[in-house]
């Protein structure tokens, strides 16, 4: 008998046990916000907005346009009675991971009051990112699903992340809490790659940076916003900076992330309840706001969701912050 046929089962077994490689999803980075255009296997493309601080859904308009069949969401889901969902579509890029569990994605009804600039077909949020290791390489504009053999590089700095877990230790949500240092103090924030603002014409003129109106931002709750403003009257504030909400924003000169000082970073005002109540209720501890792409843009950041940590490599615009000896 030829030897080759005898080797086939062995080779097949070896291939099935080979570590999964890293995979570049070829995302679009626009104003430090990350979009993913995902062609379907049967034709058509889903334009996703990715957001580590957001949810998972497809819009009703996209489902109709793409001809996707809907089904009732399973009992016990957080959706209201009568809500619909779709099974995870077959994408041309088979490496795009399906969400955990049954793979059913809620369908978001059309909101006639939604701003015209929100024109994407759906969101890939915390439930989709969870369970994997991801790299957001902002300078290189790459979103990478890391393989089984991923290891941090020697020049990366580890930062522990907090995730909400039940009494049994099982992960309940995948909203990451990160601790940064601002004005000499530790500040807990949601690590939020999708934090977005649309600036008013007056705010764009005041900034004068040539950037677009829709861009990444960071966010801060009212009580901290007021504390910074009272302690630092020299920190620049732009009133009525955000369209629709008319929220102000404050320029923080320096934010320390993973031992690197970066800045300045603009933080958009939010009411206390948005973070102290709503967002903190889904996290392992109280957060004061969100750290967005306008701060993360200096880094290649790898978030190890199973390991509860992030690794940061600074590419540009960072200053190492010395720490006193213990």
CSV table of C-alpha atoms in Angstrom, one decimal:
chain,number,residue,atom,x,y,z
A,1,UNK,CA,0.0,0.0,0.0
A,2,UNK,CA,1.4,3.5,-0.8
A,3,UNK,CA,2.6,5.4,2.2
A,4,UNK,CA,0.8,8.7,1.4
A,5,UNK,CA,-2.7,7.5,2.2
A,6,UNK,CA,-1.5,6.3,5.6
A,7,UNK,CA,-0.3,9.8,6.3
A,8,UNK,CA,-3.5,11.6,5.4
A,9,UNK,CA,-5.3,11.0,8.8
A,10,UNK,CA,-2.2,12.0,10.7
A,11,UNK,CA,-1.9,15.2,8.7
A,12,UNK,CA,-5.6,16.0,9.1
A,13,UNK,CA,-5.3,15.5,12.8
A,14,UNK,CA,-2.3,17.8,13.0
A,15,UNK,CA,-4.0,20.5,11.0
A,16,UNK,CA,-7.1,20.4,13.2
A,17,UNK,CA,-4.9,20.9,16.3
A,18,UNK,CA,-2.7,23.6,14.8
A,19,UNK,CA,-3.0,27.0,16.6
A,20,UNK,CA,-5.3,29.5,14.9
A,21,UNK,CA,-3.2,32.3,13.3
A,22,UNK,CA,-3.7,36.0,13.8
A,23,UNK,CA,-6.1,37.6,11.3
A,24,UNK,CA,-6.2,41.2,10.1
A,25,UNK,CA,-9.9,42.1,9.6
A,26,UNK,CA,-9.0,45.0,7.2
A,27,UNK,CA,-11.1,47.5,9.2
A,28,UNK,CA,-11.4,51.2,8.3
A,29,UNK,CA,-10.0,53.7,10.8
A,30,UNK,CA,-11.7,57.1,10.4
A,31,UNK,CA,-11.0,59.9,12.9
A,32,UNK,CA,-9.8,57.2,15.4
A,33,UNK,CA,-13.1,55.3,15.0
A,34,UNK,CA,-13.1,51.8,13.7
A,35,UNK,CA,-15.5,50.5,11.0
A,36,UNK,CA,-15.6,47.0,9.4
A,37,UNK,CA,-17.0,46.4,6.0
A,38,UNK,CA,-17.9,42.7,5.9
A,39,UNK,CA,-19.0,41.2,2.5
A,40,UNK,CA,-21.6,38.4,2.8
A,41,UNK,CA,-20.9,35.0,1.2
A,42,UNK,CA,-24.2,35.4,-0.8
A,43,UNK,CA,-23.6,39.0,-1.8
A,44,UNK,CA,-24.0,42.4,-0.3
A,45,UNK,CA,-21.9,44.0,2.5
A,46,UNK,CA,-22.6,44.7,6.1
A,47,UNK,CA,-21.1,48.0,7.3
A,48,UNK,CA,-20.4,47.5,11.0
A,49,UNK,CA,-19.4,50.1,13.6
A,50,UNK,CA,-17.1,48.5,16.2
A,51,UNK,CA,-17.4,49.6,19.8
A,52,UNK,CA,-15.8,47.9,22.8
A,53,UNK,CA,-18.2,49.9,25.0
A,54,UNK,CA,-21.3,49.1,22.9
A,55,UNK,CA,-23.8,46.3,22.1
A,56,UNK,CA,-24.4,43.9,19.3
A,57,UNK,CA,-27.1,44.4,16.7
A,58,UNK,CA,-28.1,44.8,13.0
A,59,UNK,CA,-30.5,47.6,11.9
A,60,UNK,CA,-33.9,46.8,10.5
A,61,UNK,CA,-33.0,48.7,7.3
A,62,UNK,CA,-29.9,46.5,6.8
A,63,UNK,CA,-31.8,43.3,7.4
A,64,UNK,CA,-34.4,44.3,4.8
A,65,UNK,CA,-31.7,45.5,2.3
A,66,UNK,CA,-29.7,42.3,2.6
A,67,UNK,CA,-32.7,39.9,2.5
A,68,UNK,CA,-31.9,38.3,5.9
A,69,UNK,CA,-34.6,36.2,7.5
A,70,UNK,CA,-35.6,37.1,11.0
A,71,UNK,CA,-36.7,35.0,13.9
A,72,UNK,CA,-38.2,35.6,17.3
A,73,UNK,CA,-35.5,36.2,20.0
A,74,UNK,CA,-35.3,33.4,22.5
A,75,UNK,CA,-37.1,33.6,25.8
A,76,UNK,CA,-35.1,35.1,28.6
A,77,UNK,CA,-33.3,37.6,26.4
A,78,UNK,CA,-33.1,41.2,27.4
A,79,UNK,CA,-35.0,42.3,24.4
A,80,UNK,CA,-38.7,43.4,24.8
A,81,UNK,CA,-41.5,41.0,23.8
A,82,UNK,CA,-41.9,40.6,20.1
A,83,UNK,CA,-38.4,41.7,19.3
A,84,UNK,CA,-36.7,39.9,16.3
A,85,UNK,CA,-33.3,38.7,15.6
A,86,UNK,CA,-31.2,37.2,12.8
A,87,UNK,CA,-28.9,34.3,12.7
A,88,UNK,CA,-25.2,35.2,12.3
A,89,UNK,CA,-24.7,35.7,8.6
A,90,UNK,CA,-22.2,33.7,6.5
A,91,UNK,CA,-19.4,36.2,5.7
A,92,UNK,CA,-17.0,35.9,2.8
A,93,UNK,CA,-14.2,36.2,5.4
A,94,UNK,CA,-14.8,33.1,7.5
A,95,UNK,CA,-12.4,34.3,10.1
A,96,UNK,CA,-14.8,37.0,11.4
A,97,UNK,CA,-15.9,35.4,14.6
A,98,UNK,CA,-19.6,34.7,15.4
A,99,UNK,CA,-20.9,36.0,18.7
A,100,UNK,CA,-21.0,33.6,21.6
A,101,UNK,CA,-24.0,31.4,22.4
A,102,UNK,CA,-26.7,30.8,19.8
A,103,UNK,CA,-25.3,33.4,17.4
A,104,UNK,CA,-28.5,35.3,17.1
A,105,UNK,CA,-28.1,39.0,16.6
A,106,UNK,CA,-30.9,41.4,17.7
A,107,UNK,CA,-32.6,43.6,15.0
A,108,UNK,CA,-32.7,47.2,16.0
A,109,UNK,CA,-35.9,48.9,14.8
A,110,UNK,CA,-35.5,52.0,12.6
A,111,UNK,CA,-35.4,55.2,14.6
A,112,UNK,CA,-36.7,58.1,12.6
A,113,UNK,CA,-35.0,60.5,15.0
A,114,UNK,CA,-31.5,59.0,14.5
A,115,UNK,CA,-28.9,61.5,13.2
A,116,UNK,CA,-28.3,61.2,9.5
A,117,UNK,CA,-24.5,60.7,10.1
A,118,UNK,CA,-25.2,57.3,11.8
A,119,UNK,CA,-25.4,55.4,8.6
A,120,UNK,CA,-23.9,52.0,9.5
A,121,UNK,CA,-25.8,48.7,9.4
A,122,UNK,CA,-25.0,47.4,12.8
A,123,UNK,CA,-22.7,47.4,15.8
A,124,UNK,CA,-20.1,44.9,17.0
A,125,UNK,CA,-19.7,45.5,20.7
A,126,UNK,CA,-18.5,44.0,24.0
A,127,UNK,CA,-20.3,40.7,23.6
A,128,UNK,CA,-18.6,40.1,20.2
A,129,UNK,CA,-15.1,41.2,21.3
A,130,UNK,CA,-15.3,39.1,24.5
A,131,UNK,CA,-13.6,35.7,24.6
A,132,UNK,CA,-10.9,36.7,22.2
A,133,UNK,CA,-7.6,38.6,22.0
A,134,UNK,CA,-7.8,41.7,19.9
A,135,UNK,CA,-5.2,44.3,18.7
A,136,UNK,CA,-6.2,47.8,17.8
A,137,UNK,CA,-3.1,49.2,16.1
A,138,UNK,CA,-4.2,52.8,15.7
A,139,UNK,CA,-1.0,54.2,14.0
A,140,UNK,CA,-1.0,51.3,11.5
A,141,UNK,CA,-4.9,51.4,11.2
A,142,UNK,CA,-5.3,47.7,11.8
A,143,UNK,CA,-7.8,45.6,13.8
A,144,UNK,CA,-6.4,42.1,14.4
A,145,UNK,CA,-8.0,39.0,15.8
A,146,UNK,CA,-5.0,37.5,17.5
A,147,UNK,CA,-4.3,33.8,17.2
A,148,UNK,CA,-3.9,31.1,19.9
A,149,UNK,CA,-0.1,31.7,20.0
A,150,UNK,CA,-0.2,35.4,20.6
A,151,UNK,CA,2.3,36.7,23.1
A,152,UNK,CA,3.0,40.4,24.1
A,153,UNK,CA,6.2,41.9,22.7
A,154,UNK,CA,9.0,42.9,25.0
A,155,UNK,CA,8.2,46.6,24.5
A,156,UNK,CA,4.5,46.3,25.5
A,157,UNK,CA,3.3,47.4,29.0
A,158,UNK,CA,0.6,45.4,30.8
A,159,UNK,CA,-2.4,47.1,32.4
A,160,UNK,CA,-5.0,45.1,34.4
A,161,UNK,CA,-8.6,45.4,33.3
A,162,UNK,CA,-11.7,45.0,35.4
A,163,UNK,CA,-14.7,43.0,34.2
A,164,UNK,CA,-18.0,42.3,35.9
A,165,UNK,CA,-18.3,38.7,37.2
A,166,UNK,CA,-20.9,36.8,39.2
A,167,UNK,CA,-20.5,35.2,42.5
A,168,UNK,CA,-19.2,32.1,40.8
A,169,UNK,CA,-16.5,34.1,39.1
A,170,UNK,CA,-18.1,33.7,35.6
A,171,UNK,CA,-17.8,36.7,33.4
A,172,UNK,CA,-21.2,38.6,33.1
A,173,UNK,CA,-20.2,41.4,30.7
A,174,UNK,CA,-17.2,42.3,28.7
A,175,UNK,CA,-17.1,46.1,29.3
A,176,UNK,CA,-13.5,46.7,30.2
A,177,UNK,CA,-12.6,49.0,33.1
A,178,UNK,CA,-9.2,50.7,32.8
A,179,UNK,CA,-7.4,52.9,35.4
A,180,UNK,CA,-5.5,55.9,34.1
A,181,UNK,CA,-3.9,58.8,35.9
A,182,UNK,CA,-5.0,62.4,35.4
A,183,UNK,CA,-3.8,65.3,37.4
A,184,UNK,CA,-1.9,63.0,39.7
A,185,UNK,CA,-4.9,60.8,40.6
A,186,UNK,CA,-6.1,57.4,39.5
A,187,UNK,CA,-9.3,57.6,37.4
A,188,UNK,CA,-11.4,54.6,36.4
A,189,UNK,CA,-12.9,54.7,32.9
A,190,UNK,CA,-14.7,52.5,30.5
A,191,UNK,CA,-12.2,51.4,27.7
A,192,UNK,CA,-14.4,52.6,24.9
A,193,UNK,CA,-13.1,52.3,21.3
A,194,UNK,CA,-16.4,53.5,20.0
A,195,UNK,CA,-16.9,56.7,22.0
A,196,UNK,CA,-18.0,59.3,19.4
A,197,UNK,CA,-19.0,62.9,19.1
A,198,UNK,CA,-20.3,65.2,16.4
A,199,UNK,CA,-18.9,68.6,16.9
A,200,UNK,CA,-20.8,71.8,16.2
A,201,UNK,CA,-19.5,74.2,13.6
A,202,UNK,CA,-18.4,76.6,16.4
A,203,UNK,CA,-16.5,73.8,18.1
A,204,UNK,CA,-14.8,72.8,14.9
A,205,UNK,CA,-13.7,76.4,14.3
A,206,UNK,CA,-12.4,76.7,17.9
A,207,UNK,CA,-10.4,73.5,17.5
A,208,UNK,CA,-9.0,74.5,14.1
A,209,UNK,CA,-7.3,71.1,13.6
A,210,UNK,CA,-8.8,70.3,10.2
A,211,UNK,CA,-10.5,67.2,11.4
A,212,UNK,CA,-14.0,66.0,10.7
A,213,UNK,CA,-17.1,66.8,12.8
A,214,UNK,CA,-17.7,63.1,13.6
A,215,UNK,CA,-14.7,61.8,15.5
A,216,UNK,CA,-13.5,59.8,18.5
A,217,UNK,CA,-13.8,61.4,21.9
A,218,UNK,CA,-13.3,60.6,25.5
A,219,UNK,CA,-16.1,61.3,28.1
A,220,UNK,CA,-16.3,62.4,31.7
A,221,UNK,CA,-19.1,62.6,34.2
A,222,UNK,CA,-20.3,66.0,35.4
A,223,UNK,CA,-18.9,65.9,38.9
A,224,UNK,CA,-15.4,65.2,37.6
A,225,UNK,CA,-15.8,67.8,34.8
A,226,UNK,CA,-16.6,70.4,37.3
A,227,UNK,CA,-13.7,69.4,39.6
A,228,UNK,CA,-11.2,69.7,36.8
A,229,UNK,CA,-12.6,73.0,35.7
A,230,UNK,CA,-12.5,74.5,39.3
A,231,UNK,CA,-9.0,73.2,40.0
A,232,UNK,CA,-7.6,74.2,36.6
A,233,UNK,CA,-9.3,77.4,35.2
A,234,UNK,CA,-6.5,77.4,32.6
A,235,UNK,CA,-7.7,74.1,31.0
A,236,UNK,CA,-9.5,75.0,27.8
A,237,UNK,CA,-13.2,74.4,27.7
A,238,UNK,CA,-15.4,74.7,24.6
A,239,UNK,CA,-19.1,75.3,25.4
A,240,UNK,CA,-21.9,73.8,23.2
A,241,UNK,CA,-19.4,71.6,21.6
A,242,UNK,CA,-21.5,68.6,20.7
A,243,UNK,CA,-24.5,68.7,18.3
A,244,UNK,CA,-27.9,67.6,19.7
A,245,UNK,CA,-26.7,67.4,23.3
A,246,UNK,CA,-25.0,70.8,23.4
A,247,UNK,CA,-22.5,69.3,25.8
A,248,UNK,CA,-19.2,71.1,26.6
A,249,UNK,CA,-15.8,69.5,26.3
A,250,UNK,CA,-12.6,70.1,28.3
A,251,UNK,CA,-9.0,69.7,27.2
A,252,UNK,CA,-7.0,67.6,29.6
A,253,UNK,CA,-3.3,68.4,29.0
A,254,UNK,CA,-1.9,65.0,30.0
A,255,UNK,CA,-3.3,61.5,30.5
A,256,UNK,CA,-1.1,58.6,31.8
A,257,UNK,CA,-1.9,55.3,30.2
A,258,UNK,CA,0.4,52.3,30.9
A,259,UNK,CA,3.1,54.5,32.2
A,260,UNK,CA,3.0,56.8,29.1
A,261,UNK,CA,1.9,60.4,29.3
A,262,UNK,CA,-0.1,61.4,26.2
A,263,UNK,CA,-2.1,64.5,25.5
A,264,UNK,CA,-3.8,66.8,25.3
A,265,UNK,CA,-7.0,64.8,25.3
A,266,UNK,CA,-10.5,66.2,24.9
A,267,UNK,CA,-13.2,64.9,27.2
A,268,UNK,CA,-16.9,65.4,26.4
A,269,UNK,CA,-19.3,66.2,29.3
A,270,UNK,CA,-21.8,63.6,30.3
A,271,UNK,CA,-24.4,63.7,33.1
A,272,UNK,CA,-23.4,61.8,36.2
A,273,UNK,CA,-26.1,59.2,35.9
A,274,UNK,CA,-24.8,58.1,32.4
A,275,UNK,CA,-21.7,56.6,34.0
A,276,UNK,CA,-22.2,56.5,37.8
A,277,UNK,CA,-25.5,54.6,37.4
A,278,UNK,CA,-26.2,53.2,33.9
A,279,UNK,CA,-22.7,52.3,32.8
A,280,UNK,CA,-21.3,51.4,36.2
A,281,UNK,CA,-24.2,49.0,36.7
A,282,UNK,CA,-22.7,46.8,33.9
A,283,UNK,CA,-19.2,46.9,35.1
A,284,UNK,CA,-17.2,45.6,38.0
A,285,UNK,CA,-16.7,49.0,39.7
A,286,UNK,CA,-17.8,52.6,39.4
A,287,UNK,CA,-16.4,54.5,36.4
A,288,UNK,CA,-16.1,58.3,35.9
A,289,UNK,CA,-16.3,58.3,32.1
A,290,UNK,CA,-14.8,56.7,29.0
A,291,UNK,CA,-11.4,56.5,27.4
A,292,UNK,CA,-11.8,56.7,23.6
A,293,UNK,CA,-9.9,56.6,20.4
A,294,UNK,CA,-8.7,60.2,20.7
A,295,UNK,CA,-6.5,59.0,23.6
A,296,UNK,CA,-5.8,55.5,22.3
A,297,UNK,CA,-4.7,56.8,18.9
A,298,UNK,CA,-1.1,56.8,20.1
A,299,UNK,CA,-1.0,53.1,20.8
A,300,UNK,CA,-1.0,49.6,19.4
A,301,UNK,CA,-3.3,48.2,22.1
A,302,UNK,CA,-3.9,44.5,22.6
A,303,UNK,CA,-6.9,43.5,24.8
A,304,UNK,CA,-6.7,40.0,26.2
A,305,UNK,CA,-10.3,39.5,27.2
A,306,UNK,CA,-9.9,36.0,28.7
A,307,UNK,CA,-6.8,37.2,30.6
A,308,UNK,CA,-8.4,40.4,31.8
A,309,UNK,CA,-5.5,42.6,30.7
A,310,UNK,CA,-4.4,45.1,28.0
A,311,UNK,CA,-1.0,45.6,26.5
A,312,UNK,CA,0.1,48.9,25.2
A,313,UNK,CA,2.9,49.8,22.8
A,314,UNK,CA,3.3,53.5,22.1
A,315,UNK,CA,4.2,54.5,18.6
A,316,UNK,CA,4.3,58.3,18.8
A,317,UNK,CA,3.5,61.2,21.0
A,318,UNK,CA,4.2,59.5,24.3
A,319,UNK,CA,6.4,60.5,27.2
A,320,UNK,CA,7.5,57.8,29.7
A,321,UNK,CA,6.3,58.7,33.2
A,322,UNK,CA,8.9,57.8,35.9
A,323,UNK,CA,7.5,56.1,39.0
A,324,UNK,CA,9.0,56.5,42.5
A,325,UNK,CA,10.8,53.5,43.9
A,326,UNK,CA,8.6,51.5,46.4
